[in-house]
Amino acid sequence: MKARVHVSLKPGVLDPQGKAIGNALASLGFTGIGAVRQGKLIELELSETDPLRARATVEAMCKELLANPVIETYAIDLS
Amino acid sequence: MKARVHVSLKPGVLDPQGKAIGNALASLGFTGIGAVRQGKLIELELSETDPLRARATVEAMCKELLANPVIETYAIDLS
């Protein structure tokens, strides 16, 4: 089973990396760009085949290591 | 219109950051983890409302700045 975890900064948390990307895009001539936010994408291969248990495991991984719950949110996709 | 760009390393390209995450998860006691890959997630707000033109613009942004087409692939989600 494959899990994809999207980790992104909570709304309101300053994102200087996203800001830098937005500025770089503007300086390349792209227009009409609003807010830009950068997050992380983590892809995991799991030997677990039960979706419910896999989700619980990945949820625990997010809380313990993959995301900082103080400033980040995460979303889990299983396939 | 909102665009989400997933940038990940091509298969076969060494991913030390993903490897480090895999090792850290194993040392925390998580088992049954295969390959771990880390990528980037970039969220953009666009003033463009036509999905076709928005996709073309984001595709150009990926080629020029957001992804390194030599070692990375990207996927674009519009919403």
mmCIF file of C-alpha atoms in Angstrom:
data_model
loop_
_atom_site.group_PDB
_atom_site.id
_atom_site.type_symbol
_atom_site.label_atom_id
_atom_site.label_comp_id
_atom_site.label_asym_id
_atom_site.label_seq_id
_atom_site.Cartn_x
_atom_site.Cartn_y
_atom_site.Cartn_z
ATOM 1 C CA MET A 1 0.000 0.000 0.000
ATOM 2 C CA LYS A 2 1.258 3.458 -0.885
ATOM 3 C CA ALA A 3 0.728 6.547 1.247
ATOM 4 C CA ARG A 4 1.212 10.154 0.203
ATOM 5 C CA VAL A 5 1.456 12.725 2.964
ATOM 6 C CA HIS A 6 1.025 16.407 2.172
ATOM 7 C CA VAL A 7 2.459 18.630 4.868
ATOM 8 C CA SER A 8 1.766 22.343 4.598
ATOM 9 C CA LEU A 9 2.091 25.329 6.877
ATOM 10 C CA LYS A 10 -1.073 26.392 8.681
ATOM 11 C CA PRO A 11 -2.775 29.487 7.297
ATOM 12 C CA GLY A 12 -1.335 32.545 9.008
ATOM 13 C CA VAL A 13 2.100 31.033 9.540
ATOM 14 C CA LEU A 14 4.698 33.077 7.658
ATOM 15 C CA ASP A 15 6.103 31.185 4.653
ATOM 16 C CA PRO A 16 9.293 32.914 3.442
ATOM 17 C CA GLN A 17 10.080 30.095 0.981
ATOM 18 C CA GLY A 18 6.671 30.474 -0.674
ATOM 19 C CA LYS A 19 7.164 34.250 -0.742
ATOM 20 C CA ALA A 20 10.551 33.797 -2.445
ATOM 21 C CA ILE A 21 8.976 31.521 -5.080
ATOM 22 C CA GLY A 22 6.249 34.112 -5.701
ATOM 23 C CA ASN A 23 8.842 36.868 -6.124
ATOM 24 C CA ALA A 24 10.957 34.708 -8.451
ATOM 25 C CA LEU A 25 7.909 33.909 -10.605
ATOM 26 C CA ALA A 26 7.046 37.615 -10.797
ATOM 27 C CA SER A 27 10.610 38.480 -11.804
ATOM 28 C CA LEU A 28 10.389 35.850 -14.575
ATOM 29 C CA GLY A 29 7.412 37.753 -15.975
ATOM 30 C CA PHE A 30 4.514 35.657 -14.668
ATOM 31 C CA THR A 31 1.562 37.837 -13.667
ATOM 32 C CA GLY A 32 -1.688 37.300 -11.787
ATOM 33 C CA ILE A 33 -0.118 35.288 -8.990
ATOM 34 C CA GLY A 34 -1.588 35.605 -5.509
ATOM 35 C CA ALA A 35 -0.326 33.796 -2.434
ATOM 36 C CA VAL A 36 2.279 31.066 -2.937
ATOM 37 C CA ARG A 37 2.848 28.464 -0.199
ATOM 38 C CA GLN A 38 5.433 25.720 -0.162
ATOM 39 C CA GLY A 39 4.923 22.422 1.628
ATOM 40 C CA LYS A 40 6.336 18.922 1.696
ATOM 41 C CA LEU A 41 5.200 15.781 -0.045
ATOM 42 C CA ILE A 42 6.288 12.468 1.490
ATOM 43 C CA GLU A 43 5.623 9.190 -0.317
ATOM 44 C CA LEU A 44 5.838 5.977 1.690
ATOM 45 C CA GLU A 45 5.529 2.342 0.721
ATOM 46 C CA LEU A 46 3.895 0.296 3.464
ATOM 47 C CA SER A 47 3.630 -3.466 3.800
ATOM 48 C CA GLU A 48 0.316 -2.998 5.671
ATOM 49 C CA THR A 49 -2.637 -3.881 3.394
ATOM 50 C CA ASP A 50 -5.558 -2.846 5.607
ATOM 51 C CA PRO A 51 -6.426 0.794 4.743
ATOM 52 C CA LEU A 52 -7.723 1.627 8.220
ATOM 53 C CA ARG A 53 -4.632 0.362 9.999
ATOM 54 C CA ALA A 54 -2.355 1.912 7.366
ATOM 55 C CA ARG A 55 -4.014 5.299 7.906
ATOM 56 C CA ALA A 56 -3.645 5.004 11.681
ATOM 57 C CA THR A 57 0.063 4.168 11.285
ATOM 58 C CA VAL A 58 0.709 7.067 8.915
ATOM 59 C CA GLU A 59 -1.253 9.398 11.224
ATOM 60 C CA ALA A 60 1.077 8.369 14.088
ATOM 61 C CA MET A 61 4.131 8.939 11.826
ATOM 62 C CA CYS A 62 2.864 12.440 11.029
ATOM 63 C CA LYS A 63 2.382 13.307 14.696
ATOM 64 C CA GLU A 64 5.750 11.916 15.775
ATOM 65 C CA LEU A 65 8.029 12.899 12.901
ATOM 66 C CA LEU A 66 6.664 14.036 9.560
ATOM 67 C CA ALA A 67 4.808 17.182 10.571
ATOM 68 C CA ASN A 68 5.145 19.779 13.303
ATOM 69 C CA PRO A 69 1.544 20.001 14.553
ATOM 70 C CA VAL A 70 2.175 23.430 16.080
ATOM 71 C CA ILE A 71 2.647 25.141 12.715
ATOM 72 C CA GLU A 72 1.815 22.510 10.092
ATOM 73 C CA THR A 73 -1.208 20.569 8.902
ATOM 74 C CA TYR A 74 -1.093 17.284 7.039
ATOM 75 C CA ALA A 75 -3.312 15.288 4.705
ATOM 76 C CA ILE A 76 -2.950 11.572 4.002
ATOM 77 C CA ASP A 77 -3.820 9.873 0.686
ATOM 78 C CA LEU A 78 -3.716 6.085 0.508
ATOM 79 C CA SER A 79 -3.634 4.083 -2.726
ATOM 80 C CA MET B 1 -8.202 29.477 -9.343
ATOM 81 C CA LYS B 2 -5.917 27.440 -7.125
ATOM 82 C CA ALA B 3 -3.089 25.263 -8.422
ATOM 83 C CA ARG B 4 -1.226 22.588 -6.489
ATOM 84 C CA VAL B 5 2.069 21.418 -7.956
ATOM 85 C CA HIS B 6 3.626 18.170 -6.726
ATOM 86 C CA VAL B 7 7.322 17.979 -7.521
ATOM 87 C CA SER B 8 9.046 14.664 -6.876
ATOM 88 C CA LEU B 9 12.373 13.114 -7.798
ATOM 89 C CA LYS B 10 12.336 10.794 -10.802
ATOM 90 C CA PRO B 11 12.522 7.087 -9.991
ATOM 91 C CA GLY B 12 16.154 6.046 -9.828
ATOM 92 C CA VAL B 13 17.402 9.419 -8.597
ATOM 93 C CA LEU B 14 18.984 9.025 -5.164
ATOM 94 C CA ASP B 15 16.874 10.622 -2.425
ATOM 95 C CA PRO B 16 18.964 11.008 0.746
ATOM 96 C CA GLN B 17 16.281 13.053 2.481
ATOM 97 C CA GLY B 18 13.700 10.305 1.925
ATOM 98 C CA LYS B 19 16.210 7.721 3.129
ATOM 99 C CA ALA B 20 16.805 9.770 6.305
ATOM 100 C CA ILE B 21 13.049 9.942 6.953
ATOM 101 C CA GLY B 22 12.793 6.144 6.467
ATOM 102 C CA ASN B 23 15.641 5.549 8.930
ATOM 103 C CA ALA B 24 14.151 7.955 11.470
ATOM 104 C CA LEU B 25 10.757 6.209 11.234
ATOM 105 C CA ALA B 26 12.444 2.821 11.724
ATOM 106 C CA SER B 27 14.336 4.108 14.762
ATOM 107 C CA LEU B 28 11.030 5.357 16.215
ATOM 108 C CA GLY B 29 9.752 1.767 16.042
ATOM 109 C CA PHE B 30 7.650 1.888 12.872
ATOM 110 C CA THR B 31 7.938 -1.352 10.886
ATOM 111 C CA GLY B 32 6.905 -2.498 7.418
ATOM 112 C CA ILE B 33 8.137 0.637 5.678
ATOM 113 C CA GLY B 34 9.536 0.289 2.168
ATOM 114 C CA ALA B 35 10.885 3.137 0.063
ATOM 115 C CA VAL B 36 10.347 6.675 1.334
ATOM 116 C CA ARG B 37 10.623 9.621 -1.062
ATOM 117 C CA GLN B 38 10.390 13.292 -0.268
ATOM 118 C CA GLY B 39 9.128 15.864 -2.694
ATOM 119 C CA LYS B 40 7.797 19.403 -2.724
ATOM 120 C CA LEU B 41 4.262 20.708 -2.732
ATOM 121 C CA ILE B 42 3.706 24.211 -4.073
ATOM 122 C CA GLU B 43 0.303 25.899 -3.785
ATOM 123 C CA LEU B 44 -0.381 28.919 -5.961
ATOM 124 C CA GLU B 45 -3.321 31.262 -6.199
ATOM 125 C CA LEU B 46 -3.895 32.441 -9.765
ATOM 126 C CA SER B 47 -6.127 35.217 -11.015
ATOM 127 C CA GLU B 48 -6.599 33.260 -14.286
ATOM 128 C CA THR B 49 -10.053 31.624 -14.398
ATOM 129 C CA ASP B 50 -9.746 29.533 -17.584
ATOM 130 C CA PRO B 51 -8.505 26.037 -16.570
ATOM 131 C CA LEU B 52 -6.703 25.411 -19.869
ATOM 132 C CA ARG B 53 -4.779 28.665 -19.784
ATOM 133 C CA ALA B 54 -4.083 28.290 -16.057
ATOM 134 C CA ARG B 55 -2.629 24.822 -16.657
ATOM 135 C CA ALA B 56 -0.443 26.117 -19.482
ATOM 136 C CA THR B 57 0.857 28.928 -17.259
ATOM 137 C CA VAL B 58 1.628 26.592 -14.348
ATOM 138 C CA GLU B 59 3.298 24.146 -16.767
ATOM 139 C CA ALA B 60 5.572 26.986 -17.910
ATOM 140 C CA MET B 61 6.310 27.920 -14.272
ATOM 141 C CA CYS B 62 7.291 24.296 -13.561
ATOM 142 C CA LYS B 63 9.652 24.186 -16.521
ATOM 143 C CA GLU B 64 11.256 27.535 -15.751
ATOM 144 C CA LEU B 65 11.453 27.549 -11.965
ATOM 145 C CA LEU B 66 9.495 25.101 -9.843
ATOM 146 C CA ALA B 67 10.990 21.800 -11.011
ATOM 147 C CA ASN B 68 14.327 20.660 -12.369
ATOM 148 C CA PRO B 69 13.225 18.574 -15.388
ATOM 149 C CA VAL B 70 16.544 16.696 -15.426
ATOM 150 C CA ILE B 71 15.900 14.921 -12.114
ATOM 151 C CA GLU B 72 12.339 15.825 -11.133
ATOM 152 C CA THR B 73 8.816 15.164 -12.366
ATOM 153 C CA TYR B 74 5.813 17.322 -11.576
ATOM 154 C CA ALA B 75 2.043 16.947 -11.461
ATOM 155 C CA ILE B 76 -0.447 19.825 -11.553
ATOM 156 C CA ASP B 77 -3.869 19.836 -9.836
ATOM 157 C CA LEU B 78 -6.215 22.739 -10.493
ATOM 158 C CA SER B 79 -9.240 23.562 -8.350
#
